[in-house]
mmCIF file of C-alpha atoms (C1' of nucleotides) in Angstrom:
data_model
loop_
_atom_site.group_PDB
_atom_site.id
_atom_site.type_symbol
_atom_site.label_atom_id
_atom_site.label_comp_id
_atom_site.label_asym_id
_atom_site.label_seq_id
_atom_site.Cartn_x
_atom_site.Cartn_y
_atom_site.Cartn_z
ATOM 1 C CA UNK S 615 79.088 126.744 112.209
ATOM 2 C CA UNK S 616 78.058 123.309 110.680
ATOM 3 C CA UNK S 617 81.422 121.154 111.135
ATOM 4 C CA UNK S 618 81.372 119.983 114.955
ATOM 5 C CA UNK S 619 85.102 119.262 114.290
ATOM 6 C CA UNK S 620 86.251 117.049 111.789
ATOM 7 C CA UNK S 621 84.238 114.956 109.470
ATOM 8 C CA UNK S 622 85.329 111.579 110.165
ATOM 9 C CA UNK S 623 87.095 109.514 107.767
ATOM 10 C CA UNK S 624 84.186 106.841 107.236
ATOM 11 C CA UNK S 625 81.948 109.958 106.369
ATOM 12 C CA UNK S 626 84.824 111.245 103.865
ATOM 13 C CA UNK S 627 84.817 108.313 102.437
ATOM 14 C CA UNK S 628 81.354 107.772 101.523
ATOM 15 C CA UNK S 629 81.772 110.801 99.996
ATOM 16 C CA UNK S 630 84.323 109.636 97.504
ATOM 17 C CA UNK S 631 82.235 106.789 96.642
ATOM 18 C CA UNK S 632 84.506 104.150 98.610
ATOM 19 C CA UNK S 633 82.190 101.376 100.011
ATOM 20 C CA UNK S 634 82.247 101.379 104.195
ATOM 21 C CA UNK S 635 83.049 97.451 104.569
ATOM 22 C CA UNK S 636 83.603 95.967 107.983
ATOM 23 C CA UNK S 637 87.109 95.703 107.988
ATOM 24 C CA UNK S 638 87.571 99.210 106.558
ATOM 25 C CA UNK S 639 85.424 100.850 109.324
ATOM 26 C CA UNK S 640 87.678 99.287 111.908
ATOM 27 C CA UNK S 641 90.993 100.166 110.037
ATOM 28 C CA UNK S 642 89.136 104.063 109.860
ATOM 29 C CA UNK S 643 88.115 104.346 113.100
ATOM 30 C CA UNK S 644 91.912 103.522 114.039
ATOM 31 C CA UNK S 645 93.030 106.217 112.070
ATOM 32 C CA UNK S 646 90.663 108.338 113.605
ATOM 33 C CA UNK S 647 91.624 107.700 116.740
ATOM 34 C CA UNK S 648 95.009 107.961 116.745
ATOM 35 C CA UNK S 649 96.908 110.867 118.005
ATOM 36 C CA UNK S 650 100.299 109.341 116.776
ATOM 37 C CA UNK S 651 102.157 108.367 113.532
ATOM 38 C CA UNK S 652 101.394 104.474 113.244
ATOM 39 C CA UNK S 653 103.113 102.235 110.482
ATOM 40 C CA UNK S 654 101.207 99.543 109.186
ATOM 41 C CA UNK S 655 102.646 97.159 111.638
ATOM 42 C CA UNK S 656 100.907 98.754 114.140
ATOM 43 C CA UNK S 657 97.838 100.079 112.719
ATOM 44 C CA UNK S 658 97.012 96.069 112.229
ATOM 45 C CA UNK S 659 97.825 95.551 115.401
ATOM 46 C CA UNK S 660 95.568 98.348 116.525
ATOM 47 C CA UNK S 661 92.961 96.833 114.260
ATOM 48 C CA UNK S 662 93.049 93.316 115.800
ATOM 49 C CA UNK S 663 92.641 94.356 118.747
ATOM 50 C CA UNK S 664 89.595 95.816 117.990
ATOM 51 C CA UNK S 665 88.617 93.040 115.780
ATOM 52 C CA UNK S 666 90.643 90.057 114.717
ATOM 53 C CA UNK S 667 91.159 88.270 111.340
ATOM 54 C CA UNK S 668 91.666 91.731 109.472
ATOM 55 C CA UNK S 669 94.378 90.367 106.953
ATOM 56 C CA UNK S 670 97.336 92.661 107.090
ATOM 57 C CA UNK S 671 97.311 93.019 103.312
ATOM 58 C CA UNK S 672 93.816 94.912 103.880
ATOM 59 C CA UNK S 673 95.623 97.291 106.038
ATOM 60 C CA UNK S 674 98.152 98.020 103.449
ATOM 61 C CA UNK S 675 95.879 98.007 100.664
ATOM 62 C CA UNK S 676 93.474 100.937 102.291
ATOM 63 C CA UNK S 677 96.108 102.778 103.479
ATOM 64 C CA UNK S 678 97.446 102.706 99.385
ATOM 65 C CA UNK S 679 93.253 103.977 98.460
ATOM 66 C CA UNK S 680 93.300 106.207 101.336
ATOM 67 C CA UNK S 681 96.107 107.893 100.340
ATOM 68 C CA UNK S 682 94.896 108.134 96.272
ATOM 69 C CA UNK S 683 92.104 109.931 97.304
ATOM 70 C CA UNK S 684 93.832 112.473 100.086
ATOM 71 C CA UNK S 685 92.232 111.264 103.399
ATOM 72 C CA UNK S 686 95.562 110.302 104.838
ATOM 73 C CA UNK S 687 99.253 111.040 104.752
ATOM 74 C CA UNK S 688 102.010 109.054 104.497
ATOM 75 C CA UNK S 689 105.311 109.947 106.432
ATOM 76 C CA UNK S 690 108.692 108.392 106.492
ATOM 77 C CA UNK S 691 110.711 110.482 109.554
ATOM 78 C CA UNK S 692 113.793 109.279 110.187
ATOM 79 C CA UNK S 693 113.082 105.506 110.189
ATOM 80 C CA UNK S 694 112.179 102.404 106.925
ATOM 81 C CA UNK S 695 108.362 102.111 106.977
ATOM 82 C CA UNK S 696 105.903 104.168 105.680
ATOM 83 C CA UNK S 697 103.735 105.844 108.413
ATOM 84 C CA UNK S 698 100.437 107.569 108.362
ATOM 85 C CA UNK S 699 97.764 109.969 110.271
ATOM 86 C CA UNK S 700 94.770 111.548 108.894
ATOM 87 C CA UNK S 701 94.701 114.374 106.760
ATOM 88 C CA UNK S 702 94.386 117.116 109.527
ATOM 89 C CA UNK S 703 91.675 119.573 109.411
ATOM 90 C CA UNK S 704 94.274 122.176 109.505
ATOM 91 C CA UNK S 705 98.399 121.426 107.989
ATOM 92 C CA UNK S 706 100.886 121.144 110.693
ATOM 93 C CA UNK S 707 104.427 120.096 110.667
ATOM 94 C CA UNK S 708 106.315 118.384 113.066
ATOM 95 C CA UNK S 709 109.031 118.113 115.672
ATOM 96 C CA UNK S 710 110.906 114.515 115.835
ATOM 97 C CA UNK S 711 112.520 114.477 119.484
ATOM 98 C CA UNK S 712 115.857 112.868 117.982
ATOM 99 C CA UNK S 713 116.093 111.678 121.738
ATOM 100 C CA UNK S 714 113.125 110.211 122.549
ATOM 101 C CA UNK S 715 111.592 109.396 119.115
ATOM 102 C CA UNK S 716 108.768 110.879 120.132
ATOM 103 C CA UNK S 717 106.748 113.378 117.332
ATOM 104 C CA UNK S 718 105.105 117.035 118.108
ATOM 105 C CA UNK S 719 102.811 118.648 115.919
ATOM 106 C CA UNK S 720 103.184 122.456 114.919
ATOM 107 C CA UNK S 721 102.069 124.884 113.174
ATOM 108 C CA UNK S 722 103.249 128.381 111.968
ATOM 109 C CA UNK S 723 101.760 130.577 109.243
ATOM 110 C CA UNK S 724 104.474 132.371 108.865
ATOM 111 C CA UNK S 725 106.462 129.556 107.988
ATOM 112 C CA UNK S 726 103.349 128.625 105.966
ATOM 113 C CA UNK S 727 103.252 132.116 104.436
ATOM 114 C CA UNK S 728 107.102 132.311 103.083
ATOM 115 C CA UNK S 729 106.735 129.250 101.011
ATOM 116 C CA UNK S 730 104.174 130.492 99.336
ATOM 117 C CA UNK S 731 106.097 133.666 98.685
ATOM 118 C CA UNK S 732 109.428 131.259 97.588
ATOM 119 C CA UNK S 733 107.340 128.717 95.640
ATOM 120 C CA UNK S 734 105.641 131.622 93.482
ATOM 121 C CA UNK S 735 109.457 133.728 92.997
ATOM 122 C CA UNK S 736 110.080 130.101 91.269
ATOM 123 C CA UNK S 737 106.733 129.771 89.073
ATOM 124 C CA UNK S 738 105.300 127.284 91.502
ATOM 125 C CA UNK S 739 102.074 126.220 93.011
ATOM 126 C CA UNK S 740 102.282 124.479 96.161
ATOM 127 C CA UNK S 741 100.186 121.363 95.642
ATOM 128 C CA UNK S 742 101.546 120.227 99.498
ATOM 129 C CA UNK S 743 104.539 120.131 101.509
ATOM 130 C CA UNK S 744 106.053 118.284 104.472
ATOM 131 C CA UNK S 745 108.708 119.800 107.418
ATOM 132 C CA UNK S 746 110.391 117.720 109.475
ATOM 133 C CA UNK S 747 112.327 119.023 112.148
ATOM 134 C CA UNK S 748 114.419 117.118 114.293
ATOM 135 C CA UNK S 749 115.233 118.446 117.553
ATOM 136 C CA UNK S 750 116.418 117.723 121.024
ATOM 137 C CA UNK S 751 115.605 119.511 124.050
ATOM 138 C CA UNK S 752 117.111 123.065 124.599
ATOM 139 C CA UNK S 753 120.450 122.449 126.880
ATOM 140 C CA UNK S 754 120.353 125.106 128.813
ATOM 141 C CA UNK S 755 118.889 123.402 132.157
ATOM 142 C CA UNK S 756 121.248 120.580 132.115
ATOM 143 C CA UNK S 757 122.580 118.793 135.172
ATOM 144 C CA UNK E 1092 140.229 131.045 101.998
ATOM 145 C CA UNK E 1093 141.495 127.410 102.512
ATOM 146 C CA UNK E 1094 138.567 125.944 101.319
ATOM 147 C CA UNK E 1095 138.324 125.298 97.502
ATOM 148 C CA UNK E 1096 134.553 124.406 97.096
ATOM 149 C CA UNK E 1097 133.936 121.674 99.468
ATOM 150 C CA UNK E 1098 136.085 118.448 100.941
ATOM 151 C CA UNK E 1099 135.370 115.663 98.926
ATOM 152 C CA UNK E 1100 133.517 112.725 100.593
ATOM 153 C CA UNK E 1101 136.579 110.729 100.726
ATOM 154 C CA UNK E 1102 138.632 113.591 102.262
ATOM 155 C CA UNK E 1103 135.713 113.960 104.694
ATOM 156 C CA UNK E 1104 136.180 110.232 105.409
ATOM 157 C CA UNK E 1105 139.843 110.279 105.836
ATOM 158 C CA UNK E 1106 138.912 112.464 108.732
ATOM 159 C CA UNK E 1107 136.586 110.489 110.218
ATOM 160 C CA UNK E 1108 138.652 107.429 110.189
ATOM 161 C CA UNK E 1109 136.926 105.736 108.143
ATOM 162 C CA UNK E 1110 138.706 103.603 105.413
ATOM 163 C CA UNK E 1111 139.172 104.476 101.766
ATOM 164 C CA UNK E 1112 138.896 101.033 100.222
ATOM 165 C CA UNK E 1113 138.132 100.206 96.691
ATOM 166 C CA UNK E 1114 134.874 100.197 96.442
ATOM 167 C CA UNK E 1115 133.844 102.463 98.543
ATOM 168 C CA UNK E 1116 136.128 105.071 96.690
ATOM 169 C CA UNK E 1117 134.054 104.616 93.888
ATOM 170 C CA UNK E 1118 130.925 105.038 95.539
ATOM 171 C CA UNK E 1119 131.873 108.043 97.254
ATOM 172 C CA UNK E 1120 133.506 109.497 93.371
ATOM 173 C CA UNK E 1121 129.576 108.523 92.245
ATOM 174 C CA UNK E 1122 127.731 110.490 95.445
ATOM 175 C CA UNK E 1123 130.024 113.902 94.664
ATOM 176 C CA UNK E 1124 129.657 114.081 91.795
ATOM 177 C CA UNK E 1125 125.693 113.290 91.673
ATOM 178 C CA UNK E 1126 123.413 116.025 91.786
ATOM 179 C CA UNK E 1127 120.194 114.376 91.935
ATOM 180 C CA UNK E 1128 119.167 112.198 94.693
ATOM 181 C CA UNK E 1129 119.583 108.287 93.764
ATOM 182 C CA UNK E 1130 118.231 105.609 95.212
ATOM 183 C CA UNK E 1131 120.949 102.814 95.686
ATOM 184 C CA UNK E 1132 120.100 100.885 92.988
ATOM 185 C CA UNK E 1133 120.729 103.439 90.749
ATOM 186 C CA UNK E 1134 123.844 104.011 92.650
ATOM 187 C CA UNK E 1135 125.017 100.981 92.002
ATOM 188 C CA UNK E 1136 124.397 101.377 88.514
ATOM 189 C CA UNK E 1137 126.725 104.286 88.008
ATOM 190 C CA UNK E 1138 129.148 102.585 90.263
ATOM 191 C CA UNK E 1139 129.287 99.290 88.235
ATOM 192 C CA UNK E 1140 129.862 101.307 85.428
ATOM 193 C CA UNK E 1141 132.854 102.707 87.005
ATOM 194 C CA UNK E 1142 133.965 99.535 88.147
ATOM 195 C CA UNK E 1143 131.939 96.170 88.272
ATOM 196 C CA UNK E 1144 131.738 94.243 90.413
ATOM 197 C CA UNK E 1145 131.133 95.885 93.395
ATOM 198 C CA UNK E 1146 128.269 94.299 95.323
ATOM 199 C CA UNK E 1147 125.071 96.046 96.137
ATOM 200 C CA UNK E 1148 125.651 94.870 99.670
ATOM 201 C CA UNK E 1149 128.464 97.017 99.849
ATOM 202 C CA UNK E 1150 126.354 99.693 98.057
ATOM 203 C CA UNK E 1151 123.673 99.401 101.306
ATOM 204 C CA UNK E 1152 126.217 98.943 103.732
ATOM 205 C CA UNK E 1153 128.387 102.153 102.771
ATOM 206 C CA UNK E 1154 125.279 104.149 102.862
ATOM 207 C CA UNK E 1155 124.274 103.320 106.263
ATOM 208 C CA UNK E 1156 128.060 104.248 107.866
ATOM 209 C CA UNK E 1157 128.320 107.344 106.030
ATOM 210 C CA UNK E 1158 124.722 108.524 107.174
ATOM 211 C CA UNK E 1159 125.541 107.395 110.202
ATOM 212 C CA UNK E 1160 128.442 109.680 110.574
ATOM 213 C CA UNK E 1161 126.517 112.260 108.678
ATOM 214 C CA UNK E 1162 128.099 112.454 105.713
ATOM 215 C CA UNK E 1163 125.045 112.252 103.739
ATOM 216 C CA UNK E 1164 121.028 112.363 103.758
ATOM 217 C CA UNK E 1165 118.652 110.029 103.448
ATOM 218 C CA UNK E 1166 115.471 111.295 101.931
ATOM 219 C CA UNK E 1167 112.249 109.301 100.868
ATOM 220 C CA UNK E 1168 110.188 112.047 98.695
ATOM 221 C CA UNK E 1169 107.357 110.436 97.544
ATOM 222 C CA UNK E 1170 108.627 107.045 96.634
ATOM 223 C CA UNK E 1171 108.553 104.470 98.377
ATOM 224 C CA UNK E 1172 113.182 103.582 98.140
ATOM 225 C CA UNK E 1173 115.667 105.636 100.356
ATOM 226 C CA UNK E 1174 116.783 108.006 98.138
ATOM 227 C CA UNK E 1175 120.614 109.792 99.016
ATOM 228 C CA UNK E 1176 122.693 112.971 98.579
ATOM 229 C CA UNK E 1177 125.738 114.153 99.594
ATOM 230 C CA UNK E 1178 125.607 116.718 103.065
ATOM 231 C CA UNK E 1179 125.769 119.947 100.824
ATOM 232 C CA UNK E 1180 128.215 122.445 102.208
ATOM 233 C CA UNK E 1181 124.732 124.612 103.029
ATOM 234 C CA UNK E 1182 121.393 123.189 103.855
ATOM 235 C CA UNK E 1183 119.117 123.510 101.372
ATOM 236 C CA UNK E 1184 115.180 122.331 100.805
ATOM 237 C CA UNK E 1185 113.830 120.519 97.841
ATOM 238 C CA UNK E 1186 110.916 121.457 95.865
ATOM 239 C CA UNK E 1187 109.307 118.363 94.283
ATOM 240 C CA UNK E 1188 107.527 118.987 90.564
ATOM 241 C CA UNK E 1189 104.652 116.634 91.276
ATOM 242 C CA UNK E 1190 103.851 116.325 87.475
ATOM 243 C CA UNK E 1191 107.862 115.541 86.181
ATOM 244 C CA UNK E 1192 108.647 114.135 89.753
ATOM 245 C CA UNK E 1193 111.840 116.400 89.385
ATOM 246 C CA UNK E 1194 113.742 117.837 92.491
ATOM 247 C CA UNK E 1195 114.343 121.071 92.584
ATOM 248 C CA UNK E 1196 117.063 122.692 95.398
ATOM 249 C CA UNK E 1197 116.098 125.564 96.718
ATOM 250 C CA UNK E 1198 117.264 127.732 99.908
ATOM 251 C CA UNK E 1199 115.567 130.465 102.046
ATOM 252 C CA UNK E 1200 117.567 131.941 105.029
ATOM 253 C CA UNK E 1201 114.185 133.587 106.291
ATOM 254 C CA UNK E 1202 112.693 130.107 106.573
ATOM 255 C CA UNK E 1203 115.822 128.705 108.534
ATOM 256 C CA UNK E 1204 115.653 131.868 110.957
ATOM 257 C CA UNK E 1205 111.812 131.040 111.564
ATOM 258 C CA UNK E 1206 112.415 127.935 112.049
ATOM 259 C CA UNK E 1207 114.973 128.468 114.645
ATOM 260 C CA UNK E 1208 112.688 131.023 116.362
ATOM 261 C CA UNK E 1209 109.860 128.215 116.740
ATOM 262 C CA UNK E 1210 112.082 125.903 117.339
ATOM 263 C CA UNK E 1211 113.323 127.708 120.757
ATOM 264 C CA UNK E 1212 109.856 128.212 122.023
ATOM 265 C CA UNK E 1213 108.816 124.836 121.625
ATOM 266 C CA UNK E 1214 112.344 124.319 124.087
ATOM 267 C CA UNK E 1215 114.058 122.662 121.049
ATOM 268 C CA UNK E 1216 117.529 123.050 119.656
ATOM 269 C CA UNK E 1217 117.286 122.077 115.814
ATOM 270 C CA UNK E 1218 119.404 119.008 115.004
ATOM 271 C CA UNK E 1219 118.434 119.077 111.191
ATOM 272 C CA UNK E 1220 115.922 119.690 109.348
ATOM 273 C CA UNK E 1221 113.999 118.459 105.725
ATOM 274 C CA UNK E 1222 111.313 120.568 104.049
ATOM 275 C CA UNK E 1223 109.905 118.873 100.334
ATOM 276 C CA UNK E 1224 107.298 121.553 98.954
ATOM 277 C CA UNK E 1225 105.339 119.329 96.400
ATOM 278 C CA UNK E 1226 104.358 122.246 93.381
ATOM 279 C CA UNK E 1227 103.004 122.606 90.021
ATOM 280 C CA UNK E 1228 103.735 124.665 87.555
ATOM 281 C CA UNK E 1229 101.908 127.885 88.027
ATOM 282 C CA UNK E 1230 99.065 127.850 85.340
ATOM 283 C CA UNK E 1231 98.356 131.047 84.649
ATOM 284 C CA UNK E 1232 100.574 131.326 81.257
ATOM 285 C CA UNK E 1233 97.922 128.143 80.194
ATOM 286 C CA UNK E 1234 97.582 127.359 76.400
ATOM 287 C "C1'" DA W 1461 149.088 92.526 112.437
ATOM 288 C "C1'" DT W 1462 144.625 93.611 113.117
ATOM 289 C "C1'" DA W 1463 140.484 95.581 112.772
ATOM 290 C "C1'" DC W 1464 137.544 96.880 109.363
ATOM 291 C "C1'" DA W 1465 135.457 96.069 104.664
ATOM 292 C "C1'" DT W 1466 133.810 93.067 100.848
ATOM 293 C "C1'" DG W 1467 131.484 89.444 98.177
ATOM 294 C "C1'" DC W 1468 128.230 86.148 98.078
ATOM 295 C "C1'" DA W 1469 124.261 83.878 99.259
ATOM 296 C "C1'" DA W 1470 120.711 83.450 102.385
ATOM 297 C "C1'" DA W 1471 117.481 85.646 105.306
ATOM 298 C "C1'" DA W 1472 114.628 89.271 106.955
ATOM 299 C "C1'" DA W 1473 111.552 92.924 106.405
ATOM 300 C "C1'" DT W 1474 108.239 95.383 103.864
ATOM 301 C "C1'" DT W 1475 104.842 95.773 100.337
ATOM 302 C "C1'" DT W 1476 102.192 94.083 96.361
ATOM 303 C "C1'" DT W 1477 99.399 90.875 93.798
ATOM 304 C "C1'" DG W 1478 96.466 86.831 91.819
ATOM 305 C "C1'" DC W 1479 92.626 84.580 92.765
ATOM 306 C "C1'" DT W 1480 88.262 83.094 94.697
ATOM 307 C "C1'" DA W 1481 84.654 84.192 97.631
ATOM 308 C "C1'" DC W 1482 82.101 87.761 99.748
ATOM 309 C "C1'" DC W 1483 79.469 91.884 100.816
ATOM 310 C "C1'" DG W 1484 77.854 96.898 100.251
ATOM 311 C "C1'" DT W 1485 75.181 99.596 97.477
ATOM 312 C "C1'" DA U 791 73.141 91.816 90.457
ATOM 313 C "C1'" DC U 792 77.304 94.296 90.039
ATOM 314 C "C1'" DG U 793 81.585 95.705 91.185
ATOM 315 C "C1'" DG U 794 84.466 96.857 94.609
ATOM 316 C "C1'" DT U 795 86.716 94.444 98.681
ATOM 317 C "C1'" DA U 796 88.666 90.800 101.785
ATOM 318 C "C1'" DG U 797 91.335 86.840 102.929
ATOM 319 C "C1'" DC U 798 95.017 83.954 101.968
ATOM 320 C "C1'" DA U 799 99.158 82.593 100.141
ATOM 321 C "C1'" DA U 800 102.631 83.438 97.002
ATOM 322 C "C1'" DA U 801 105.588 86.708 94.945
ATOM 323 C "C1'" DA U 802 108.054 90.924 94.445
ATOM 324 C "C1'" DT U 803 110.810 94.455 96.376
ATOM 325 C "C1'" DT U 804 113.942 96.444 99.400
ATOM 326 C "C1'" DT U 805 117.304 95.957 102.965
ATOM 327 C "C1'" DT U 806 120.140 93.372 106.281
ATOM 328 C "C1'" DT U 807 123.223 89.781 107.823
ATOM 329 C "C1'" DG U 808 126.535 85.565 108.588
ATOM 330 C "C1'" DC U 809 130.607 84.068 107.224
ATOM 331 C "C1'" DA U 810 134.987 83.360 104.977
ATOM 332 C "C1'" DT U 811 138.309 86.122 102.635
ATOM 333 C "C1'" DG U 812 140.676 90.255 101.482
ATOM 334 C "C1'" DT U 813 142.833 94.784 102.428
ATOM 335 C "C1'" DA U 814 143.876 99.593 104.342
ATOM 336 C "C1'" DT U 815 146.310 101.491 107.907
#
DNA sequence: ATACATGCAAAAATTTTGCTACCGT
DNA sequence: ACGGTAGCAAAATTTTTGCATGTAT
């Protein structure tokens, strides 16, 4: 009973060592925040907003440490640009509404569970792994 | 028992009205008979050494129409390029050897039925689907 | 014949990097 | 003080596009 929740990222990073600079605060509280998958694009925008002058090429440089030393994840769905979220407390995969775009988080151990089972039958570990399932609404209560 | 193995991409093209030019015949010869997962400039390095000449325009632009009419996959892995395959006749997942960066296919009907199931109580019909299980080696046959 | 496809070069979009100055520890 | 970090601009990378020409159906 000692984690409230999550150790935030600025706290995780101080633990790795990585100095807490002003700009990287801002850019960690973002990710923090956010409850969504945000490219860089809009992280910086997210991050000028809170404060301005934070040079893009910060963004995309602490999203490249962030993601050497584990704290976030990068994503690529269906679309170019790289996106990210913190690394959950707890894996999840996720839905991608093909309709709407929009992304739902999920989680099933037994799903969890069988890879383990498939990875070891092939003389794997499973370092990590990444589900994407896109979906549209069920049909059934159509107009 | 009409089906031999599977349609070629071309044949699969032919249906969908798309033209069989040149080029493009090429390109599609090169995605059959691949069986990794190139990104397109090393797609149109085995198709220049078919034929050169063929522009790497034509390389992007022939990948976008035929994933548009879902004739093959994008996939990113852990890379940063679009990386392609040809639709396999069944859907399979990849593992990914994090320390070779090899691809591994793999299939599991039990996590295809789970995934269904989950699907459907989320309200979702599956569209498609993409799980990469990043692995190791397991260690315990260690020097 | 006509719509679709290609080549080429230019542009757009995305990401990385060199360098100097700065700031956290 | 030291060494990692930021800003800025330039460069590198990856992908898309306009346009004139060519070609499959």
């Amino acid at each position: 009973m000692i984690n409230p929740v999550t150790n935030s990222l600025a706290e995780r990073c101080r633990q790795k060592g990585l100095r807490i600079t002003g700009p990287r605060r801002v850019i960690l509280r973002v990710l923090d925040r956010a409850k969504d998958h945000p490219d860089v694009e809009e992280l910086h925008r997210r991050v000028s907003a809170i404060e301005p002058g934070i040079n893009i090429a910060t963004v995309y440089r602490t999203m490249n440490i962030l993601a050497e030393h584990g704290l976030i994840e990068r994503h690529s769905f269906s679309d170019g640009r790289a996106r990210y979220e913190a690394v959950p407390e707890e894996h999840h995969d996720h839905f991608i509404n093909v309709e709407t775009g929009q992304v739902i988080e999920f989680r099933s151990d037994e799903i969890e569970r069988i890879q383990q089972e498939i990875a070891h039958q092939y003389g794997f570990d499973i370092v990590s792994h990444r589900l994407e399932i896109y979906v549209r609404p069920t049909q059934k209560n159509k107009k």
